[in-house]
Amino acid sequence: MKEKIMERLNQVYASSGNSLKICIDCSFIDKMSSKEMSRLAQQIGRCYATNKSLEHPVHFSLCNLDANSNFYKELCRVNDGFERYILEKTNQSLIEKFSDKKENICYLSPDADQYLEDIDTEKIYVIGGLVDETVNKKVTLSKCNDLKIKTYALPIEKYLSRKIGDQEENRKYNYNKILAINQVFNVLAHVFEHKDWVKALDTNVPKRKGFISHKSS
């Protein structure tokens, strides 16, 4: 079983033309606390675990990753065997890595005005490697505006409904559309494999945020 998983993953990097491409941008490390960096490292580990389970693995890469940084050490600390993970790691910036494919970059940001609708193998879907417990607004959007990169938001409110707070349980929802890195990864991978936004979002958007599928509303 393990050999078959490794074979599937290696095949993606040998010929990635028909694979979904997801890159995590690790350029925000200086904006995070040690605790936030540790959480990001854990989330990247969960992305890799998902990728190993997929019938059609993602071409998964990390950019702006300095192998001598404290963050790299944290990735190795919280993810056993990280240095042997079958994924692409580079210290190149996003623009350097995809200099000839800049027009194909789709940067996911909860603050973007346009919804992501279609997923295809020509595009590179970028997730900002940022765990921000203070919820600073528009960090990734500002970066993309400066670099003139297209941004898209997951279509959460197109396919899910807002649930009304439960007065009996004294529960109120904040309808926050910021997801963990691995949750965004899982949504993209699910939509690519199953072409089902509703199930992908309903499964991966935490219920505490207050979103439910239209069928349940």
Coordinates of N, CA and C in Angstrom, one line a residue:
M1 N 0.8 -1.2 0.0 CA 0.0 0.0 0.0 C 0.9 1.3 0.0
K2 N 1.9 1.3 0.9 CA 2.7 2.5 1.0 C 3.5 2.7 -0.3
E3 N 3.9 1.6 -0.9 CA 4.7 1.7 -2.2 C 3.8 2.3 -3.3
K4 N 2.5 1.9 -3.3 CA 1.6 2.4 -4.3 C 1.3 3.9 -4.1
I5 N 1.2 4.3 -2.9 CA 1.0 5.8 -2.6 C 2.2 6.5 -3.1
M6 N 3.4 6.1 -2.7 CA 4.6 6.8 -3.2 C 4.7 6.8 -4.7
E7 N 4.3 5.7 -5.3 CA 4.4 5.7 -6.8 C 3.4 6.7 -7.4
R8 N 2.2 6.8 -6.8 CA 1.2 7.8 -7.3 C 1.8 9.2 -7.1
L9 N 2.4 9.5 -6.0 CA 2.9 10.8 -5.7 C 4.1 11.2 -6.7
N10 N 5.0 10.2 -6.8 CA 6.1 10.5 -7.7 C 5.7 10.7 -9.1
Q11 N 4.6 10.0 -9.5 CA 4.2 10.1 -10.9 C 3.7 11.5 -11.2
V12 N 3.1 12.2 -10.2 CA 2.6 13.5 -10.4 C 3.7 14.5 -10.7
Y13 N 4.9 14.3 -10.1 CA 6.0 15.2 -10.3 C 6.8 14.9 -11.5
A14 N 6.6 13.6 -12.0 CA 7.3 13.2 -13.2 C 6.5 13.8 -14.4
S15 N 5.2 13.9 -14.3 CA 4.4 14.4 -15.4 C 3.1 15.0 -14.8
S16 N 3.1 16.4 -14.6 CA 2.1 17.0 -13.8 C 1.0 17.7 -14.7
G17 N 1.1 17.4 -16.0 CA 0.2 18.1 -16.9 C -1.3 17.9 -16.6
N18 N -1.7 16.8 -16.1 CA -3.1 16.5 -15.9 C -3.5 16.6 -14.4
S19 N -2.6 17.1 -13.6 CA -2.8 17.2 -12.1 C -3.3 18.6 -11.7
L20 N -4.0 18.6 -10.6 CA -4.4 19.8 -9.9 C -3.1 20.4 -9.3
K21 N -2.8 21.7 -9.4 CA -1.6 22.2 -8.9 C -2.0 23.2 -7.8
I22 N -1.5 22.9 -6.6 CA -1.7 23.8 -5.4 C -0.3 24.2 -4.8
C23 N -0.1 25.5 -4.6 CA 1.1 26.0 -4.0 C 0.7 26.7 -2.7
I24 N 1.5 26.5 -1.7 CA 1.3 27.3 -0.4 C 2.4 28.3 -0.4
D25 N 2.0 29.6 -0.3 CA 3.0 30.7 -0.3 C 3.4 30.9 1.2
C26 N 4.7 30.6 1.5 CA 5.2 30.8 2.8 C 5.9 32.1 3.1
S27 N 5.4 33.1 2.5 CA 6.1 34.4 2.6 C 5.6 35.3 3.7
F28 N 4.7 34.7 4.5 CA 4.1 35.5 5.6 C 4.7 35.1 7.0
I29 N 5.7 34.4 7.0 CA 6.3 33.9 8.3 C 6.6 35.0 9.3
D30 N 7.1 36.1 8.8 CA 7.5 37.2 9.7 C 6.3 37.9 10.3
K31 N 5.1 37.5 9.8 CA 3.8 38.1 10.4 C 3.2 37.3 11.5
M32 N 3.8 36.1 11.7 CA 3.2 35.2 12.7 C 4.0 34.9 13.9
S33 N 3.3 34.6 15.0 CA 3.9 34.2 16.2 C 4.4 32.8 16.1
S34 N 5.2 32.4 17.1 CA 5.7 31.0 17.1 C 4.5 30.0 17.2
K35 N 3.5 30.3 17.9 CA 2.3 29.5 18.0 C 1.6 29.4 16.7
E36 N 1.5 30.5 16.0 CA 0.8 30.5 14.7 C 1.7 29.7 13.6
M37 N 3.0 29.9 13.7 CA 3.8 29.1 12.8 C 3.7 27.6 13.0
S38 N 3.6 27.2 14.3 CA 3.4 25.8 14.6 C 2.1 25.3 14.0
R39 N 1.1 26.1 14.1 CA -0.2 25.7 13.6 C -0.2 25.6 12.1
L40 N 0.5 26.5 11.4 CA 0.7 26.4 10.0 C 1.4 25.1 9.6
A41 N 2.5 24.8 10.3 CA 3.2 23.6 10.0 C 2.3 22.4 10.1
Q42 N 1.5 22.3 11.1 CA 0.6 21.2 11.3 C -0.4 21.1 10.2
Q43 N -0.9 22.3 9.7 CA -1.9 22.3 8.6 C -1.3 21.8 7.3
I44 N 0.0 22.2 7.1 CA 0.7 21.7 5.9 C 0.8 20.2 6.0
G45 N 1.1 19.7 7.1 CA 1.2 18.2 7.3 C -0.2 17.6 7.0
R46 N -1.3 18.2 7.4 CA -2.6 17.6 7.1 C -2.8 17.7 5.5
C47 N -2.4 18.7 4.9 CA -2.5 18.8 3.4 C -1.8 17.6 2.8
Y48 N -0.6 17.3 3.3 CA 0.2 16.2 2.7 C -0.6 14.8 3.0
A49 N -1.1 14.7 4.2 CA -1.9 13.5 4.5 C -3.1 13.3 3.5
T50 N -3.8 14.4 3.3 CA -4.9 14.3 2.3 C -4.4 13.9 0.9
N51 N -3.2 14.5 0.5 CA -2.7 14.2 -0.8 C -2.4 12.8 -1.0
K52 N -1.9 12.2 0.1 CA -1.5 10.7 0.0 C -2.8 9.9 -0.2
S53 N -3.9 10.4 0.3 CA -5.1 9.6 0.2 C -5.9 9.7 -1.1
L54 N -5.5 10.7 -1.9 CA -6.3 11.0 -3.1 C -6.0 10.0 -4.2
E55 N -7.0 9.6 -5.0 CA -6.8 8.7 -6.1 C -5.9 9.4 -7.2
H56 N -6.2 10.8 -7.3 CA -5.4 11.6 -8.2 C -4.7 12.7 -7.4
P57 N -3.5 12.4 -6.9 CA -2.8 13.4 -6.0 C -2.6 14.7 -6.7
V58 N -2.5 15.7 -5.9 CA -2.2 17.1 -6.3 C -0.7 17.3 -6.5
H59 N -0.4 18.1 -7.5 CA 1.0 18.6 -7.6 C 1.2 19.7 -6.5
F60 N 1.8 19.3 -5.4 CA 1.8 20.1 -4.2 C 3.1 20.8 -4.0
S61 N 3.2 22.1 -3.9 CA 4.4 22.8 -3.7 C 4.4 23.8 -2.6
L62 N 5.5 24.1 -2.0 CA 5.7 25.2 -1.0 C 6.7 26.2 -1.6
C63 N 6.4 27.4 -1.7 CA 7.3 28.4 -2.2 C 7.7 29.4 -1.0
N64 N 8.7 30.2 -1.2 CA 9.3 31.1 -0.2 C 9.6 30.3 1.1
L65 N 10.1 29.1 0.9 CA 10.4 28.2 2.1 C 11.9 28.1 2.2
D66 N 12.5 28.8 3.2 CA 13.9 28.8 3.5 C 14.3 27.6 4.3
A67 N 15.1 26.7 3.8 CA 15.5 25.5 4.5 C 16.3 25.7 5.8
N68 N 16.8 26.9 5.9 CA 17.5 27.3 7.2 C 16.7 28.1 8.2
S69 N 15.4 28.2 7.9 CA 14.6 29.1 8.7 C 14.0 28.3 9.9
N70 N 13.6 29.0 10.9 CA 12.9 28.4 12.1 C 11.6 27.7 11.7
F71 N 11.0 28.3 10.6 CA 9.7 27.6 10.2 C 10.0 26.3 9.6
Y72 N 11.1 26.2 8.8 CA 11.4 24.8 8.3 C 11.7 23.8 9.4
K73 N 12.4 24.3 10.4 CA 12.7 23.4 11.6 C 11.4 23.0 12.3
E74 N 10.4 23.9 12.3 CA 9.1 23.6 12.9 C 8.3 22.6 12.1
L75 N 8.4 22.8 10.7 CA 7.8 21.8 9.8 C 8.4 20.4 10.1
C76 N 9.7 20.3 10.3 CA 10.3 19.0 10.6 C 9.9 18.5 12.0
R77 N 9.8 19.4 12.9 CA 9.5 19.0 14.3 C 8.1 18.4 14.4
V78 N 7.1 19.0 13.8 CA 5.7 18.6 14.0 C 5.2 17.6 13.0
N79 N 6.0 17.4 11.9 CA 5.7 16.4 10.8 C 6.8 15.4 10.7
D80 N 6.6 14.3 11.3 CA 7.7 13.2 11.2 C 8.0 12.9 9.8
G81 N 9.3 13.0 9.5 CA 9.7 12.7 8.1 C 9.5 13.7 7.1
F82 N 9.3 15.0 7.5 CA 9.0 16.1 6.6 C 10.0 16.2 5.4
E83 N 11.3 16.0 5.8 CA 12.3 16.2 4.8 C 12.2 15.1 3.7
R84 N 11.5 14.0 3.9 CA 11.3 13.0 2.9 C 9.9 13.1 2.2
Y85 N 9.1 14.1 2.6 CA 7.8 14.3 1.9 C 8.0 14.4 0.4
I86 N 7.1 13.8 -0.3 CA 7.2 13.9 -1.8 C 6.3 15.1 -2.2
L87 N 6.9 16.2 -2.1 CA 6.3 17.5 -2.6 C 7.4 18.4 -3.0
E88 N 7.1 19.5 -3.7 CA 8.1 20.4 -4.2 C 8.3 21.5 -3.2
K89 N 9.6 21.7 -2.8 CA 9.9 22.8 -1.8 C 10.9 23.7 -2.5
T90 N 10.7 25.0 -2.4 CA 11.6 26.0 -3.0 C 11.7 27.3 -2.2
N91 N 12.8 27.9 -2.2 CA 12.9 29.2 -1.5 C 12.6 30.3 -2.5
Q92 N 12.3 30.0 -3.7 CA 11.9 31.0 -4.7 C 10.6 31.7 -4.3
S93 N 10.5 32.9 -4.7 CA 9.2 33.6 -4.5 C 8.1 33.0 -5.4
L94 N 6.9 33.4 -5.2 CA 5.8 32.9 -6.1 C 6.1 33.4 -7.5
I95 N 6.4 34.6 -7.7 CA 6.6 35.2 -9.0 C 7.9 34.5 -9.7
E96 N 8.9 34.3 -8.9 CA 10.1 33.6 -9.5 C 9.8 32.2 -9.9
K97 N 9.1 31.5 -9.1 CA 8.8 30.1 -9.4 C 7.9 30.0 -10.6
F98 N 6.9 30.9 -10.7 CA 5.9 30.8 -11.9 C 6.1 32.0 -12.8
S99 N 7.3 32.4 -13.1 CA 7.5 33.6 -13.9 C 6.9 33.5 -15.3
D100 N 6.9 32.2 -15.8 CA 6.3 32.1 -17.2 C 4.9 31.7 -17.2
K101 N 4.3 31.6 -16.0 CA 2.9 31.2 -15.8 C 2.1 32.2 -14.9
K102 N 2.5 33.4 -14.8 CA 1.9 34.4 -13.9 C 0.4 34.5 -14.2
E103 N 0.1 34.5 -15.5 CA -1.3 34.7 -15.8 C -2.2 33.5 -15.4
N104 N -1.6 32.4 -15.1 CA -2.3 31.2 -14.6 C -2.4 31.1 -13.1
I105 N -1.8 32.0 -12.4 CA -1.9 32.0 -10.9 C -3.3 32.4 -10.4
C106 N -3.9 31.6 -9.6 CA -5.2 32.0 -9.0 C -5.0 32.0 -7.5
Y107 N -4.9 33.1 -6.9 CA -4.5 33.2 -5.5 C -5.8 33.3 -4.7
L108 N -6.0 32.3 -3.8 CA -7.2 32.2 -2.9 C -7.1 33.2 -1.8
S109 N -8.1 34.1 -1.7 CA -8.2 35.1 -0.6 C -9.7 35.2 -0.2
P110 N -10.0 35.2 1.1 CA -11.4 35.3 1.5 C -11.9 36.7 1.2
D111 N -11.0 37.7 0.9 CA -11.4 39.1 0.7 C -11.5 39.4 -0.8
A112 N -11.3 38.4 -1.7 CA -11.4 38.7 -3.1 C -12.9 38.9 -3.5
D113 N -13.0 39.7 -4.5 CA -14.4 40.1 -5.0 C -15.0 39.0 -5.9
Q114 N -14.1 38.2 -6.5 CA -14.6 37.2 -7.5 C -14.6 35.8 -7.0
Y115 N -15.6 35.1 -7.2 CA -15.7 33.7 -6.8 C -14.8 32.8 -7.7
L116 N -14.2 31.8 -7.1 CA -13.6 30.7 -7.9 C -14.7 29.8 -8.4
E117 N -14.8 29.6 -9.7 CA -15.9 28.8 -10.2 C -15.4 27.5 -10.8
D118 N -14.4 27.5 -11.6 CA -13.9 26.3 -12.3 C -12.5 26.0 -11.8
I119 N -12.2 24.7 -11.8 CA -10.8 24.3 -11.4 C -10.3 23.5 -12.6
D120 N -9.1 23.9 -13.1 CA -8.5 23.1 -14.2 C -7.0 23.0 -14.0
T121 N -6.4 22.1 -14.8 CA -5.0 21.8 -14.6 C -4.1 22.8 -15.2
E122 N -4.6 23.8 -15.9 CA -3.7 24.8 -16.5 C -3.3 25.8 -15.4
K123 N -4.2 26.0 -14.4 CA -4.0 27.0 -13.3 C -3.1 26.5 -12.2
I124 N -2.6 27.5 -11.5 CA -1.9 27.2 -10.2 C -2.6 27.9 -9.1
Y125 N -3.2 27.1 -8.2 CA -4.0 27.6 -7.1 C -3.1 27.8 -5.9
V126 N -3.0 29.1 -5.5 CA -2.1 29.4 -4.4 C -2.9 29.8 -3.1
I127 N -2.5 29.2 -2.0 CA -3.0 29.4 -0.7 C -2.0 30.2 0.1
G128 N -2.4 31.3 0.7 CA -1.5 32.1 1.5 C -1.2 31.3 2.8
G129 N 0.1 31.0 3.0 CA 0.5 30.3 4.3 C 0.5 31.3 5.5
L130 N -0.7 31.5 5.9 CA -0.9 32.5 7.0 C -1.9 32.0 8.0
V131 N -1.4 31.9 9.3 CA -2.3 31.6 10.4 C -2.3 32.8 11.2
D132 N -3.4 33.6 11.3 CA -3.4 34.9 11.9 C -4.5 34.9 12.9
E133 N -4.2 34.7 14.2 CA -5.2 34.7 15.2 C -5.8 36.1 15.5
T134 N -5.1 37.1 15.0 CA -5.7 38.5 15.2 C -6.6 38.9 14.0
V135 N -6.6 38.0 13.0 CA -7.5 38.2 11.8 C -7.2 39.6 11.2
N136 N -6.0 39.8 10.8 CA -5.7 41.0 10.0 C -6.4 40.9 8.7
K137 N -7.1 42.0 8.3 CA -7.9 41.9 7.0 C -7.0 42.1 5.8
K138 N -7.3 41.4 4.8 CA -6.8 41.7 3.4 C -5.3 41.6 3.3
V139 N -4.6 40.8 4.0 CA -3.2 40.6 3.9 C -2.8 40.0 2.6
T140 N -3.4 38.9 2.2 CA -3.1 38.3 0.9 C -3.6 39.1 -0.2
L141 N -4.8 39.7 -0.1 CA -5.3 40.5 -1.2 C -4.4 41.7 -1.5
S142 N -3.9 42.3 -0.4 CA -2.9 43.5 -0.7 C -1.7 43.0 -1.4
K143 N -1.2 41.9 -1.0 CA 0.0 41.4 -1.7 C -0.3 41.1 -3.2
C144 N -1.4 40.5 -3.5 CA -1.7 40.2 -4.9 C -2.0 41.4 -5.7
N145 N -2.6 42.5 -5.1 CA -2.8 43.7 -5.8 C -1.5 44.3 -6.2
D146 N -0.5 44.3 -5.2 CA 0.8 44.8 -5.5 C 1.5 44.1 -6.6
L147 N 1.3 42.8 -6.7 CA 2.0 41.9 -7.7 C 1.2 41.8 -9.0
K148 N -0.1 42.3 -8.9 CA -1.0 42.2 -10.1 C -1.3 40.7 -10.4
I149 N -1.7 40.0 -9.3 CA -2.0 38.6 -9.5 C -3.6 38.5 -9.2
K150 N -4.2 37.6 -10.0 CA -5.6 37.5 -9.9 C -6.0 36.7 -8.6
T151 N -7.0 37.2 -7.9 CA -7.5 36.6 -6.7 C -8.9 36.1 -6.8
Y152 N -9.2 35.1 -6.0 CA -10.5 34.5 -6.0 C -10.8 34.0 -4.6
A153 N -12.1 34.1 -4.3 CA -12.6 33.6 -3.0 C -13.4 32.3 -3.3
L154 N -13.3 31.4 -2.3 CA -14.1 30.2 -2.4 C -15.6 30.6 -2.4
P155 N -16.4 30.0 -3.2 CA -17.8 30.4 -3.3 C -18.7 29.9 -2.2
I156 N -18.3 30.2 -1.0 CA -19.0 29.6 0.2 C -20.4 30.1 0.2
E157 N -20.7 31.4 0.0 CA -22.0 31.9 0.2 C -22.9 31.7 -1.1
K158 N -22.2 31.2 -2.2 CA -23.0 30.8 -3.3 C -23.6 29.4 -3.1
Y159 N -22.9 28.5 -2.5 CA -23.4 27.2 -2.4 C -23.9 26.8 -1.0
L160 N -23.6 27.6 0.0 CA -24.0 27.4 1.4 C -24.9 28.5 1.9
S161 N -25.8 28.2 2.8 CA -26.7 29.3 3.4 C -26.2 29.6 4.8
R162 N -26.6 30.8 5.2 CA -26.3 31.2 6.6 C -27.3 30.6 7.5
K163 N -26.9 30.0 8.5 CA -27.8 29.4 9.5 C -28.1 30.5 10.6
I164 N -29.4 30.6 10.9 CA -29.7 31.5 12.0 C -29.3 31.0 13.3
G165 N -28.8 31.9 14.2 CA -28.4 31.5 15.5 C -29.5 30.8 16.3
D166 N -29.1 29.9 17.1 CA -30.0 29.1 17.9 C -30.1 29.7 19.3
Q167 N -31.3 30.4 19.5 CA -31.6 31.1 20.7 C -31.6 30.1 21.9
E168 N -32.1 28.9 21.7 CA -32.2 28.0 22.9 C -30.8 27.6 23.4
E169 N -29.9 27.5 22.4 CA -28.5 27.1 22.8 C -27.7 28.3 23.0
N170 N -28.3 29.5 22.9 CA -27.6 30.8 23.0 C -26.4 30.8 22.1
R171 N -26.6 30.3 20.9 CA -25.5 30.2 19.9 C -25.6 31.3 18.8
K172 N -24.6 32.0 18.6 CA -24.5 33.0 17.5 C -23.3 32.6 16.6
Y173 N -23.5 32.9 15.3 CA -22.5 32.6 14.3 C -21.8 33.8 13.8
N174 N -20.6 33.7 13.5 CA -19.9 34.9 12.9 C -19.8 34.9 11.4
Y175 N -20.1 33.8 10.8 CA -20.1 33.7 9.3 C -18.7 34.1 8.8
N176 N -17.7 33.7 9.5 CA -16.3 34.0 9.1 C -15.9 33.0 7.9
K177 N -15.5 33.6 6.8 CA -15.1 32.7 5.7 C -13.6 32.4 5.6
I178 N -12.9 32.7 6.6 CA -11.4 32.4 6.7 C -11.3 30.9 7.1
L179 N -10.7 30.1 6.3 CA -10.5 28.7 6.6 C -9.1 28.3 6.8
A180 N -8.8 27.2 7.5 CA -7.5 26.7 7.7 C -6.9 26.3 6.3
I181 N -5.6 26.3 6.2 CA -4.9 26.0 5.0 C -5.4 24.6 4.5
N182 N -5.4 23.6 5.4 CA -5.8 22.3 4.9 C -7.2 22.2 4.5
Q183 N -8.1 23.0 5.1 CA -9.5 23.0 4.7 C -9.7 23.5 3.3
V184 N -8.9 24.6 2.9 CA -8.9 25.1 1.6 C -8.4 24.1 0.6
F185 N -7.3 23.4 1.0 CA -6.7 22.4 0.2 C -7.7 21.3 -0.1
N186 N -8.4 20.8 1.0 CA -9.4 19.8 0.9 C -10.5 20.1 -0.1
V187 N -11.0 21.4 0.0 CA -12.1 21.8 -0.9 C -11.6 21.7 -2.3
L188 N -10.5 22.3 -2.6 CA -10.0 22.3 -4.0 C -9.8 20.8 -4.5
A189 N -9.2 20.0 -3.7 CA -9.0 18.6 -4.1 C -10.3 17.9 -4.4
H190 N -11.3 18.1 -3.5 CA -12.6 17.4 -3.6 C -13.3 17.9 -4.9
V191 N -13.3 19.2 -5.1 CA -14.0 19.7 -6.3 C -13.3 19.2 -7.6
F192 N -12.0 19.1 -7.6 CA -11.3 18.6 -8.7 C -11.6 17.1 -9.0
E193 N -11.7 16.3 -7.9 CA -12.0 14.9 -8.1 C -13.5 14.6 -8.4
H194 N -14.4 15.4 -7.7 CA -15.8 15.0 -7.7 C -16.7 16.0 -8.3
K195 N -16.2 17.2 -8.7 CA -16.9 18.3 -9.4 C -18.2 18.6 -8.5
D196 N -18.0 18.7 -7.2 CA -19.2 19.0 -6.4 C -18.8 20.0 -5.3
W197 N -19.1 21.3 -5.6 CA -18.8 22.4 -4.7 C -19.6 22.3 -3.4
V198 N -20.9 21.9 -3.5 CA -21.7 21.8 -2.3 C -21.1 20.9 -1.3
K199 N -20.8 19.6 -1.7 CA -20.3 18.7 -0.7 C -18.9 19.1 -0.2
A200 N -18.1 19.6 -1.1 CA -16.8 20.0 -0.7 C -16.8 21.1 0.3
L201 N -17.7 22.0 0.2 CA -17.7 23.1 1.1 C -18.5 22.7 2.4
D202 N -19.6 22.0 2.2 CA -20.3 21.5 3.4 C -19.5 20.6 4.3
T203 N -18.6 19.9 3.7 CA -17.8 18.9 4.5 C -16.6 19.7 5.2
N204 N -16.1 20.7 4.6 CA -14.8 21.3 5.0 C -15.0 22.6 5.7
V205 N -16.1 23.3 5.5 CA -16.3 24.6 6.3 C -16.9 24.2 7.7
P206 N -16.2 24.5 8.7 CA -16.6 24.1 10.1 C -18.0 24.7 10.4
K207 N -18.8 23.8 11.0 CA -20.3 24.2 11.2 C -20.4 25.4 12.2
R208 N -19.3 25.6 13.0 CA -19.4 26.7 14.0 C -19.4 28.0 13.3
K209 N -19.0 28.1 12.1 CA -19.0 29.3 11.3 C -20.4 29.8 10.9
G210 N -21.4 28.8 10.9 CA -22.7 29.1 10.6 C -23.2 28.9 9.2
F211 N -22.5 28.2 8.4 CA -22.9 27.9 7.0 C -23.4 26.5 6.9
I212 N -24.5 26.3 6.2 CA -25.0 24.9 5.9 C -25.4 24.8 4.5
S213 N -25.5 23.6 4.0 CA -26.0 23.4 2.6 C -27.4 23.9 2.4
H214 N -27.7 24.4 1.2 CA -29.1 24.8 1.0 C -30.1 23.8 1.3
K215 N -29.8 22.5 1.1 CA -30.7 21.4 1.3 C -31.1 21.3 2.8
S216 N -30.2 21.7 3.6 CA -30.4 21.6 5.1 C -31.1 22.8 5.7
S217 N -31.1 23.9 4.9 CA -31.6 25.2 5.4 C -33.1 25.3 5.4

